[in-house]
PDB file as gemmi writes it, atoms N, CA and C in Angstrom:
CRYST1    1.000    1.000    1.000  90.00  90.00  90.00 P 1                      
ATOM      1  N   MET A   1      -3.921 -33.844  22.186  1.00  0.00           N  
ATOM      2  CA  MET A   1      -4.699 -34.038  23.586  1.00  0.00           C  
ATOM      3  C   MET A   1      -5.986 -34.842  23.026  1.00  0.00           C  
ATOM      4  N   PRO A   2      -6.602 -33.816  22.128  1.00  0.00           N  
ATOM      5  CA  PRO A   2      -8.162 -34.582  21.876  1.00  0.00           C  
ATOM      6  C   PRO A   2      -8.444 -35.952  21.247  1.00  0.00           C  
ATOM      7  N   LEU A   3      -7.177 -36.069  20.460  1.00  0.00           N  
ATOM      8  CA  LEU A   3      -7.469 -37.383  19.644  1.00  0.00           C  
ATOM      9  C   LEU A   3      -6.917 -38.557  21.076  1.00  0.00           C  
ATOM     10  N   ARG A   4      -5.663 -38.726  21.810  1.00  0.00           N  
ATOM     11  CA  ARG A   4      -5.360 -39.282  22.561  1.00  0.00           C  
ATOM     12  C   ARG A   4      -6.382 -39.761  23.264  1.00  0.00           C  
ATOM     13  N   SER A   5      -7.622 -38.657  24.212  1.00  0.00           N  
ATOM     14  CA  SER A   5      -8.221 -39.104  25.066  1.00  0.00           C  
ATOM     15  C   SER A   5      -9.672 -40.196  24.181  1.00  0.00           C  
ATOM     16  N   ARG A   6      -9.497 -39.555  22.974  1.00  0.00           N  
ATOM     17  CA  ARG A   6     -10.727 -40.849  21.782  1.00  0.00           C  
ATOM     18  C   ARG A   6      -9.696 -42.338  21.835  1.00  0.00           C  
ATOM     19  N   GLY A   7      -8.471 -42.479  22.602  1.00  0.00           N  
ATOM     20  CA  GLY A   7      -7.963 -43.842  22.190  1.00  0.00           C  
ATOM     21  C   GLY A   7      -7.306 -43.769  21.225  1.00  0.00           C  
ATOM     22  N   VAL A   8      -6.717 -42.985  20.319  1.00  0.00           N  
ATOM     23  CA  VAL A   8      -5.732 -42.833  19.752  1.00  0.00           C  
ATOM     24  C   VAL A   8      -4.365 -43.121  19.820  1.00  0.00           C  
ATOM     25  N   GLU A   9      -3.144 -43.873  19.384  1.00  0.00           N  
ATOM     26  CA  GLU A   9      -2.012 -44.475  20.214  1.00  0.00           C  
ATOM     27  C   GLU A   9      -1.671 -43.007  20.333  1.00  0.00           C  
ATOM     28  N   LYS A  10      -0.387 -43.057  21.121  1.00  0.00           N  
ATOM     29  CA  LYS A  10       0.280 -41.621  21.043  1.00  0.00           C  
ATOM     30  C   LYS A  10       1.399 -41.157  20.395  1.00  0.00           C  
ATOM     31  N   GLY A  11       1.656 -42.205  19.386  1.00  0.00           N  
ATOM     32  CA  GLY A  11       2.525 -42.002  18.402  1.00  0.00           C  
ATOM     33  C   GLY A  11       1.970 -41.727  17.108  1.00  0.00           C  
ATOM     34  N   THR A  12       0.579 -41.794  17.494  1.00  0.00           N  
ATOM     35  CA  THR A  12      -0.391 -41.501  15.701  1.00  0.00           C  
ATOM     36  C   THR A  12      -0.894 -40.413  16.095  1.00  0.00           C  
ATOM     37  N   ALA A  13      -1.430 -40.267  16.876  1.00  0.00           N  
ATOM     38  CA  ALA A  13      -2.040 -38.504  17.771  1.00  0.00           C  
ATOM     39  C   ALA A  13      -0.552 -37.758  17.342  1.00  0.00           C  
ATOM     40  N   PHE A  14       0.603 -38.071  17.395  1.00  0.00           N  
ATOM     41  CA  PHE A  14       1.177 -36.952  17.446  1.00  0.00           C  
ATOM     42  C   PHE A  14       2.142 -36.909  16.012  1.00  0.00           C  
ATOM     43  N   LEU A  15       1.721 -37.717  15.085  1.00  0.00           N  
ATOM     44  CA  LEU A  15       1.820 -37.881  14.099  1.00  0.00           C  
ATOM     45  C   LEU A  15       0.698 -37.193  13.258  1.00  0.00           C  
ATOM     46  N   TYR A  16      -0.543 -36.940  13.661  1.00  0.00           N  
ATOM     47  CA  TYR A  16      -1.564 -36.299  13.366  1.00  0.00           C  
ATOM     48  C   TYR A  16      -1.483 -34.719  13.568  1.00  0.00           C  
ATOM     49  N   GLY A  17      -1.148 -34.894  14.688  1.00  0.00           N  
ATOM     50  CA  GLY A  17      -0.772 -32.940  15.616  1.00  0.00           C  
ATOM     51  C   GLY A  17       0.086 -32.676  14.435  1.00  0.00           C  
ATOM     52  N   ALA A  18       1.581 -33.164  14.130  1.00  0.00           N  
ATOM     53  CA  ALA A  18       2.534 -33.144  13.239  1.00  0.00           C  
ATOM     54  C   ALA A  18       2.454 -32.571  11.836  1.00  0.00           C  
ATOM     55  N   LEU A  19       1.573 -33.479  11.340  1.00  0.00           N  
ATOM     56  CA  LEU A  19       0.812 -33.186   9.740  1.00  0.00           C  
ATOM     57  C   LEU A  19       0.191 -32.177   9.680  1.00  0.00           C  
ATOM     58  N   SER A  20      -0.796 -31.981  10.403  1.00  0.00           N  
ATOM     59  CA  SER A  20      -1.925 -30.660  10.687  1.00  0.00           C  
ATOM     60  C   SER A  20      -1.160 -29.164  10.683  1.00  0.00           C  
ATOM     61  N   GLY A  21       0.329 -29.553  10.821  1.00  0.00           N  
ATOM     62  CA  GLY A  21       1.042 -28.415  10.459  1.00  0.00           C  
ATOM     63  C   GLY A  21       1.969 -28.027   9.505  1.00  0.00           C  
ATOM     64  N   ILE A  22       1.787 -29.180   8.629  1.00  0.00           N  
ATOM     65  CA  ILE A  22       2.670 -29.021   7.722  1.00  0.00           C  
ATOM     66  C   ILE A  22       2.141 -28.110   6.539  1.00  0.00           C  
ATOM     67  N   VAL A  23       1.349 -28.001   6.440  1.00  0.00           N  
ATOM     68  CA  VAL A  23       0.889 -26.686   5.426  1.00  0.00           C  
ATOM     69  C   VAL A  23       1.401 -25.275   5.471  1.00  0.00           C  
ATOM     70  N   GLU A  24       1.423 -24.884   6.830  1.00  0.00           N  
ATOM     71  CA  GLU A  24       2.079 -23.461   7.442  1.00  0.00           C  
ATOM     72  C   GLU A  24       3.471 -23.565   6.761  1.00  0.00           C  
ATOM     73  N   PRO A  25       4.824 -24.270   6.152  1.00  0.00           N  
ATOM     74  CA  PRO A  25       5.604 -24.076   6.197  1.00  0.00           C  
ATOM     75  C   PRO A  25       5.196 -23.736   4.319  1.00  0.00           C  
ATOM     76  N   VAL A  26       4.811 -24.420   3.697  1.00  0.00           N  
ATOM     77  CA  VAL A  26       4.304 -24.810   2.163  1.00  0.00           C  
ATOM     78  C   VAL A  26       3.941 -23.154   1.556  1.00  0.00           C  
ATOM     79  N   ALA A  27       2.563 -22.909   2.679  1.00  0.00           N  
ATOM     80  CA  ALA A  27       2.011 -21.631   2.300  1.00  0.00           C  
ATOM     81  C   ALA A  27       2.671 -20.536   2.209  1.00  0.00           C  
ATOM     82  N   ALA A  28       3.650 -20.673   3.601  1.00  0.00           N  
ATOM     83  CA  ALA A  28       4.331 -19.739   3.647  1.00  0.00           C  
ATOM     84  C   ALA A  28       5.803 -19.577   2.198  1.00  0.00           C  
ATOM     85  N   ALA A  29       5.960 -20.478   2.127  1.00  0.00           N  
ATOM     86  CA  ALA A  29       6.866 -20.402   0.769  1.00  0.00           C  
ATOM     87  C   ALA A  29       6.218 -19.818  -0.178  1.00  0.00           C  
ATOM     88  N   ILE A  30       5.288 -20.253  -0.600  1.00  0.00           N  
ATOM     89  CA  ILE A  30       4.288 -20.390  -1.838  1.00  0.00           C  
ATOM     90  C   ILE A  30       4.134 -18.500  -1.442  1.00  0.00           C  
ATOM     91  N   THR A  31       3.598 -17.768  -0.074  1.00  0.00           N  
ATOM     92  CA  THR A  31       3.193 -16.297  -0.284  1.00  0.00           C  
ATOM     93  C   THR A  31       4.974 -15.695  -0.082  1.00  0.00           C  
ATOM     94  N   ILE A  32       5.705 -16.530   0.011  1.00  0.00           N  
ATOM     95  CA  ILE A  32       7.181 -15.621  -0.453  1.00  0.00           C  
ATOM     96  C   ILE A  32       7.312 -15.610  -1.719  1.00  0.00           C  
ATOM     97  N   LEU A  33       7.533 -16.483  -2.437  1.00  0.00           N  
ATOM     98  CA  LEU A  33       7.152 -16.509  -3.941  1.00  0.00           C  
ATOM     99  C   LEU A  33       6.428 -15.643  -4.446  1.00  0.00           C  
ATOM    100  N   LEU A  34       5.289 -15.164  -4.228  1.00  0.00           N  
ATOM    101  CA  LEU A  34       4.032 -14.564  -4.552  1.00  0.00           C  
ATOM    102  C   LEU A  34       4.042 -13.136  -4.071  1.00  0.00           C  
ATOM    103  N   ALA A  35       4.790 -12.890  -2.970  1.00  0.00           N  
ATOM    104  CA  ALA A  35       4.485 -11.719  -2.263  1.00  0.00           C  
ATOM    105  C   ALA A  35       5.605 -10.147  -3.358  1.00  0.00           C  
ATOM    106  N   GLY A  36       6.404 -10.829  -4.138  1.00  0.00           N  
ATOM    107  CA  GLY A  36       6.659  -9.816  -4.993  1.00  0.00           C  
ATOM    108  C   GLY A  36       6.063  -9.090  -6.180  1.00  0.00           C  
ATOM    109  N   VAL A  37       5.450 -10.621  -6.758  1.00  0.00           N  
ATOM    110  CA  VAL A  37       4.241  -9.908  -7.647  1.00  0.00           C  
ATOM    111  C   VAL A  37       2.884  -9.189  -7.503  1.00  0.00           C  
ATOM    112  N   MET A  38       2.660  -9.607  -5.985  1.00  0.00           N  
ATOM    113  CA  MET A  38       1.413  -9.301  -5.052  1.00  0.00           C  
ATOM    114  C   MET A  38       1.235  -8.242  -5.003  1.00  0.00           C  
ATOM    115  N   ILE A  39       2.428  -7.445  -4.762  1.00  0.00           N  
ATOM    116  CA  ILE A  39       2.462  -5.953  -3.817  1.00  0.00           C  
ATOM    117  C   ILE A  39       1.741  -5.172  -3.487  1.00  0.00           C  
ATOM    118  N   PRO A  40       1.479  -4.959  -5.060  1.00  0.00           N  
ATOM    119  CA  PRO A  40       0.048  -3.691  -5.214  1.00  0.00           C  
ATOM    120  C   PRO A  40      -1.337  -4.304  -4.187  1.00  0.00           C  
ATOM    121  N   ILE A  41      -1.633  -5.059  -4.384  1.00  0.00           N  
ATOM    122  CA  ILE A  41      -2.918  -5.812  -3.669  1.00  0.00           C  
ATOM    123  C   ILE A  41      -2.775  -6.051  -2.188  1.00  0.00           C  
ATOM    124  N   LEU A  42      -1.555  -6.460  -2.086  1.00  0.00           N  
ATOM    125  CA  LEU A  42      -1.400  -7.003  -0.904  1.00  0.00           C  
ATOM    126  C   LEU A  42      -2.207  -6.344   0.503  1.00  0.00           C  
ATOM    127  N   PRO A  43      -2.276  -4.989   0.588  1.00  0.00           N  
ATOM    128  CA  PRO A  43      -3.148  -4.816   1.455  1.00  0.00           C  
ATOM    129  C   PRO A  43      -4.228  -4.796   1.467  1.00  0.00           C  
ATOM    130  N   TYR A  44      -4.864  -5.131   0.289  1.00  0.00           N  
ATOM    131  CA  TYR A  44      -6.750  -5.883   0.147  1.00  0.00           C  
ATOM    132  C   TYR A  44      -6.424  -6.766   0.469  1.00  0.00           C  
ATOM    133  N   LEU A  45      -5.414  -7.903   0.392  1.00  0.00           N  
ATOM    134  CA  LEU A  45      -5.442  -9.059   0.845  1.00  0.00           C  
ATOM    135  C   LEU A  45      -5.699  -9.510   2.273  1.00  0.00           C  
ATOM    136  N   LEU A  46      -4.634  -8.845   2.907  1.00  0.00           N  
ATOM    137  CA  LEU A  46      -4.283  -8.773   4.397  1.00  0.00           C  
ATOM    138  C   LEU A  46      -5.673  -8.713   5.273  1.00  0.00           C  
ATOM    139  N   SER A  47      -6.465  -6.871   4.039  1.00  0.00           N  
ATOM    140  CA  SER A  47      -7.039  -6.552   5.461  1.00  0.00           C  
ATOM    141  C   SER A  47      -8.772  -7.925   4.836  1.00  0.00           C  
ATOM    142  N   PHE A  48      -8.914  -8.342   3.889  1.00  0.00           N  
ATOM    143  CA  PHE A  48      -9.797  -9.472   3.933  1.00  0.00           C  
ATOM    144  C   PHE A  48      -9.495 -10.924   4.609  1.00  0.00           C  
ATOM    145  N   ALA A  49      -8.174 -10.970   4.676  1.00  0.00           N  
ATOM    146  CA  ALA A  49      -7.453 -11.891   5.750  1.00  0.00           C  
ATOM    147  C   ALA A  49      -8.284 -11.798   7.109  1.00  0.00           C  
ATOM    148  N   ALA A  50      -8.150 -10.497   7.591  1.00  0.00           N  
ATOM    149  CA  ALA A  50      -8.127  -9.761   8.694  1.00  0.00           C  
ATOM    150  C   ALA A  50      -9.730  -9.618   9.308  1.00  0.00           C  
ATOM    151  N   GLY A  51     -10.174  -9.338   8.506  1.00  0.00           N  
ATOM    152  CA  GLY A  51     -11.914  -9.675   8.416  1.00  0.00           C  
ATOM    153  C   GLY A  51     -12.775 -10.563   8.884  1.00  0.00           C  
ATOM    154  N   ALA A  52     -11.953 -11.753   8.131  1.00  0.00           N  
ATOM    155  CA  ALA A  52     -12.403 -13.564   8.196  1.00  0.00           C  
ATOM    156  C   ALA A  52     -12.279 -13.429   9.657  1.00  0.00           C  
ATOM    157  N   MET A  53     -10.685 -13.571   9.801  1.00  0.00           N  
ATOM    158  CA  MET A  53     -10.448 -13.850  11.107  1.00  0.00           C  
ATOM    159  C   MET A  53     -11.664 -12.981  12.014  1.00  0.00           C  
ATOM    160  N   ILE A  54     -11.407 -11.676  12.109  1.00  0.00           N  
ATOM    161  CA  ILE A  54     -12.665 -11.666  13.170  1.00  0.00           C  
ATOM    162  C   ILE A  54     -13.691 -12.228  13.225  1.00  0.00           C  
ATOM    163  N   TYR A  55     -14.345 -12.114  12.016  1.00  0.00           N  
ATOM    164  CA  TYR A  55     -16.068 -12.693  12.161  1.00  0.00           C  
ATOM    165  C   TYR A  55     -15.875 -13.933  12.703  1.00  0.00           C  
ATOM    166  N   VAL A  56     -14.578 -14.925  12.177  1.00  0.00           N  
ATOM    167  CA  VAL A  56     -14.779 -16.377  12.872  1.00  0.00           C  
ATOM    168  C   VAL A  56     -14.558 -16.161  14.094  1.00  0.00           C  
ATOM    169  N   VAL A  57     -14.004 -15.083  15.025  1.00  0.00           N  
ATOM    170  CA  VAL A  57     -13.494 -15.021  16.294  1.00  0.00           C  
ATOM    171  C   VAL A  57     -15.114 -14.594  16.801  1.00  0.00           C  
ATOM    172  N   VAL A  58     -15.735 -13.648  16.297  1.00  0.00           N  
ATOM    173  CA  VAL A  58     -16.915 -13.321  16.844  1.00  0.00           C  
ATOM    174  C   VAL A  58     -18.154 -14.463  16.876  1.00  0.00           C  
ATOM    175  N   GLU A  59     -18.017 -15.166  15.253  1.00  0.00           N  
ATOM    176  CA  GLU A  59     -18.768 -16.035  15.615  1.00  0.00           C  
ATOM    177  C   GLU A  59     -18.991 -16.997  16.096  1.00  0.00           C  
ATOM    178  N   GLU A  60     -17.535 -17.553  16.314  1.00  0.00           N  
ATOM    179  CA  GLU A  60     -17.632 -18.899  17.033  1.00  0.00           C  
ATOM    180  C   GLU A  60     -17.205 -18.720  17.998  1.00  0.00           C  
ATOM    181  N   LEU A  61     -16.028 -17.821  18.995  1.00  0.00           N  
ATOM    182  CA  LEU A  61     -15.756 -17.721  20.048  1.00  0.00           C  
ATOM    183  C   LEU A  61     -16.804 -16.761  21.240  1.00  0.00           C  
ATOM    184  N   ILE A  62     -17.886 -15.890  20.721  1.00  0.00           N  
ATOM    185  CA  ILE A  62     -18.786 -15.545  21.831  1.00  0.00           C  
ATOM    186  C   ILE A  62     -19.677 -16.025  21.637  1.00  0.00           C  
ATOM    187  N   PRO A  63     -20.269 -16.932  22.448  1.00  0.00           N  
ATOM    188  CA  PRO A  63     -21.676 -17.704  22.311  1.00  0.00           C  
ATOM    189  C   PRO A  63     -22.766 -17.131  22.834  1.00  0.00           C  
ATOM    190  N   GLU A  64     -22.967 -16.083  23.049  1.00  0.00           N  
ATOM    191  CA  GLU A  64     -24.067 -15.490  22.934  1.00  0.00           C  
ATOM    192  C   GLU A  64     -24.558 -14.841  21.634  1.00  0.00           C  
ATOM    193  N   ILE A  65     -23.458 -14.850  21.168  1.00  0.00           N  
ATOM    194  CA  ILE A  65     -23.890 -13.924  19.911  1.00  0.00           C  
ATOM    195  C   ILE A  65     -24.749 -14.425  19.119  1.00  0.00           C  
ATOM    196  N   ALA A  66     -24.418 -16.222  18.974  1.00  0.00           N  
ATOM    197  CA  ALA A  66     -24.665 -17.174  18.301  1.00  0.00           C  
ATOM    198  C   ALA A  66     -25.895 -17.803  18.738  1.00  0.00           C  
ATOM    199  N   GLN A  67     -26.450 -17.213  19.744  1.00  0.00           N  
ATOM    200  CA  GLN A  67     -27.928 -17.628  20.290  1.00  0.00           C  
ATOM    201  C   GLN A  67     -29.349 -16.982  19.472  1.00  0.00           C  
ATOM    202  N   GLY A  68     -30.083 -17.901  19.585  1.00  0.00           N  
ATOM    203  CA  GLY A  68     -31.373 -17.468  18.872  1.00  0.00           C  
ATOM    204  C   GLY A  68     -31.264 -17.486  17.119  1.00  0.00           C  
ATOM    205  N   LYS A  69     -32.658 -17.674  16.901  1.00  0.00           N  
ATOM    206  CA  LYS A  69     -32.361 -17.512  15.511  1.00  0.00           C  
ATOM    207  C   LYS A  69     -31.828 -16.195  14.465  1.00  0.00           C  
ATOM    208  N   HIS A  70     -31.557 -15.502  15.037  1.00  0.00           N  
ATOM    209  CA  HIS A  70     -31.292 -13.845  14.380  1.00  0.00           C  
ATOM    210  C   HIS A  70     -29.809 -13.411  14.858  1.00  0.00           C  
ATOM    211  N   SER A  71     -29.126 -15.153  14.622  1.00  0.00           N  
ATOM    212  CA  SER A  71     -27.764 -14.765  15.085  1.00  0.00           C  
ATOM    213  C   SER A  71     -26.769 -13.937  14.453  1.00  0.00           C  
ATOM    214  N   ASP A  72     -26.989 -13.643  12.661  1.00  0.00           N  
ATOM    215  CA  ASP A  72     -26.216 -12.600  11.821  1.00  0.00           C  
ATOM    216  C   ASP A  72     -26.337 -11.345  12.285  1.00  0.00           C  
ATOM    217  N   TRP A  73     -27.472 -10.901  13.559  1.00  0.00           N  
ATOM    218  CA  TRP A  73     -27.735  -9.781  13.488  1.00  0.00           C  
ATOM    219  C   TRP A  73     -26.277  -9.137  14.995  1.00  0.00           C  
ATOM    220  N   GLY A  74     -25.488  -9.890  15.725  1.00  0.00           N  
ATOM    221  CA  GLY A  74     -24.859  -9.532  16.927  1.00  0.00           C  
ATOM    222  C   GLY A  74     -23.343  -9.944  15.747  1.00  0.00           C  
ATOM    223  N   VAL A  75     -23.382 -10.322  14.841  1.00  0.00           N  
ATOM    224  CA  VAL A  75     -21.922 -10.283  13.958  1.00  0.00           C  
ATOM    225  C   VAL A  75     -22.131  -9.245  13.113  1.00  0.00           C  
ATOM    226  N   ILE A  76     -23.121  -8.538  12.512  1.00  0.00           N  
ATOM    227  CA  ILE A  76     -23.632  -7.118  12.009  1.00  0.00           C  
ATOM    228  C   ILE A  76     -23.056  -6.259  13.057  1.00  0.00           C  
ATOM    229  N   ALA A  77     -23.516  -6.365  14.491  1.00  0.00           N  
ATOM    230  CA  ALA A  77     -23.544  -5.268  14.753  1.00  0.00           C  
ATOM    231  C   ALA A  77     -22.015  -4.656  15.358  1.00  0.00           C  
ATOM    232  N   PHE A  78     -21.288  -5.991  15.773  1.00  0.00           N  
ATOM    233  CA  PHE A  78     -19.920  -5.930  16.128  1.00  0.00           C  
ATOM    234  C   PHE A  78     -19.213  -5.232  14.932  1.00  0.00           C  
ATOM    235  N   SER A  79     -19.292  -5.995  13.984  1.00  0.00           N  
ATOM    236  CA  SER A  79     -18.360  -5.388  12.489  1.00  0.00           C  
ATOM    237  C   SER A  79     -18.883  -3.712  12.377  1.00  0.00           C  
ATOM    238  N   THR A  80     -20.170  -3.171  12.452  1.00  0.00           N  
ATOM    239  CA  THR A  80     -20.440  -1.876  12.020  1.00  0.00           C  
ATOM    240  C   THR A  80     -19.629  -1.293  13.853  1.00  0.00           C  
ATOM    241  N   GLY A  81     -19.845  -1.777  14.341  1.00  0.00           N  
ATOM    242  CA  GLY A  81     -18.929  -0.991  15.480  1.00  0.00           C  
ATOM    243  C   GLY A  81     -17.576  -1.004  15.450  1.00  0.00           C  
ATOM    244  N   PHE A  82     -16.815  -2.189  14.786  1.00  0.00           N  
ATOM    245  CA  PHE A  82     -16.027  -2.118  14.675  1.00  0.00           C  
ATOM    246  C   PHE A  82     -15.351  -1.337  13.692  1.00  0.00           C  
ATOM    247  N   VAL A  83     -15.996  -0.848  12.491  1.00  0.00           N  
ATOM    248  CA  VAL A  83     -16.078   0.102  11.605  1.00  0.00           C  
ATOM    249  C   VAL A  83     -15.861   1.701  11.984  1.00  0.00           C  
ATOM    250  N   ILE A  84     -17.079   1.658  12.572  1.00  0.00           N  
ATOM    251  CA  ILE A  84     -17.784   2.783  13.543  1.00  0.00           C  
ATOM    252  C   ILE A  84     -15.641   3.026  14.063  1.00  0.00           C  
ATOM    253  N   MET A  85     -15.614   2.627  14.949  1.00  0.00           N  
ATOM    254  CA  MET A  85     -14.355   2.586  15.844  1.00  0.00           C  
ATOM    255  C   MET A  85     -12.706   2.913  15.295  1.00  0.00           C  
ATOM    256  N   MET A  86     -12.741   2.273  14.276  1.00  0.00           N  
ATOM    257  CA  MET A  86     -11.792   2.588  13.310  1.00  0.00           C  
ATOM    258  C   MET A  86     -11.688   3.794  12.743  1.00  0.00           C  
ATOM    259  N   ILE A  87     -12.637   4.118  11.975  1.00  0.00           N  
ATOM    260  CA  ILE A  87     -13.315   5.720  11.263  1.00  0.00           C  
ATOM    261  C   ILE A  87     -13.019   6.851  12.485  1.00  0.00           C  
ATOM    262  N   LEU A  88     -13.649   6.669  13.557  1.00  0.00           N  
ATOM    263  CA  LEU A  88     -12.791   7.606  14.681  1.00  0.00           C  
ATOM    264  C   LEU A  88     -11.253   7.390  15.202  1.00  0.00           C  
ATOM    265  N   ASP A  89     -10.753   6.614  14.741  1.00  0.00           N  
ATOM    266  CA  ASP A  89      -9.251   6.304  15.227  1.00  0.00           C  
ATOM    267  C   ASP A  89      -8.784   6.967  14.240  1.00  0.00           C  
ATOM    268  N   VAL A  90      -8.777   7.041  13.105  1.00  0.00           N  
ATOM    269  CA  VAL A  90      -8.237   7.668  11.966  1.00  0.00           C  
ATOM    270  C   VAL A  90      -8.620   8.678  11.639  1.00  0.00           C  
ATOM    271  N   ALA A  91     -10.087   9.473  12.161  1.00  0.00           N  
ATOM    272  CA  ALA A  91     -10.005  10.723  11.641  1.00  0.00           C  
ATOM    273  C   ALA A  91      -9.302  11.804  12.804  1.00  0.00           C  
ATOM    274  N   LEU A  92      -9.490  10.774  14.337  1.00  0.00           N  
ATOM    275  CA  LEU A  92      -9.224  11.653  15.384  1.00  0.00           C  
ATOM    276  C   LEU A  92      -7.383  11.429  16.267  1.00  0.00           C  
ATOM    277  N   GLY A  93      -7.127  10.296  15.385  1.00  0.00           N  
ATOM    278  CA  GLY A  93      -5.678   9.752  15.623  1.00  0.00           C  
ATOM    279  C   GLY A  93      -4.784  10.494  15.287  1.00  0.00           C  
TER     280      GLY A  93                                                      
END                                                                             
């Protein structure tokens, strides 16, 4: 829809949208092939990916955190609170 609103033809916009998702099955196949070899470090890789996704969500989707010249403090405070919450969940849960 954003491409179509910019004046790109309907077929071209659909093609670009379909091509943007082509990397997912390729990456899934590579992951399936490497998963058997990488089983010991898989939890660390998954936790790194989850942390990266949380960072992007907090940094980009919560606009109040990114305001001002010290925008990293909001992300750091959110991350610290999340770590404390997870520690309490494991300790008390």
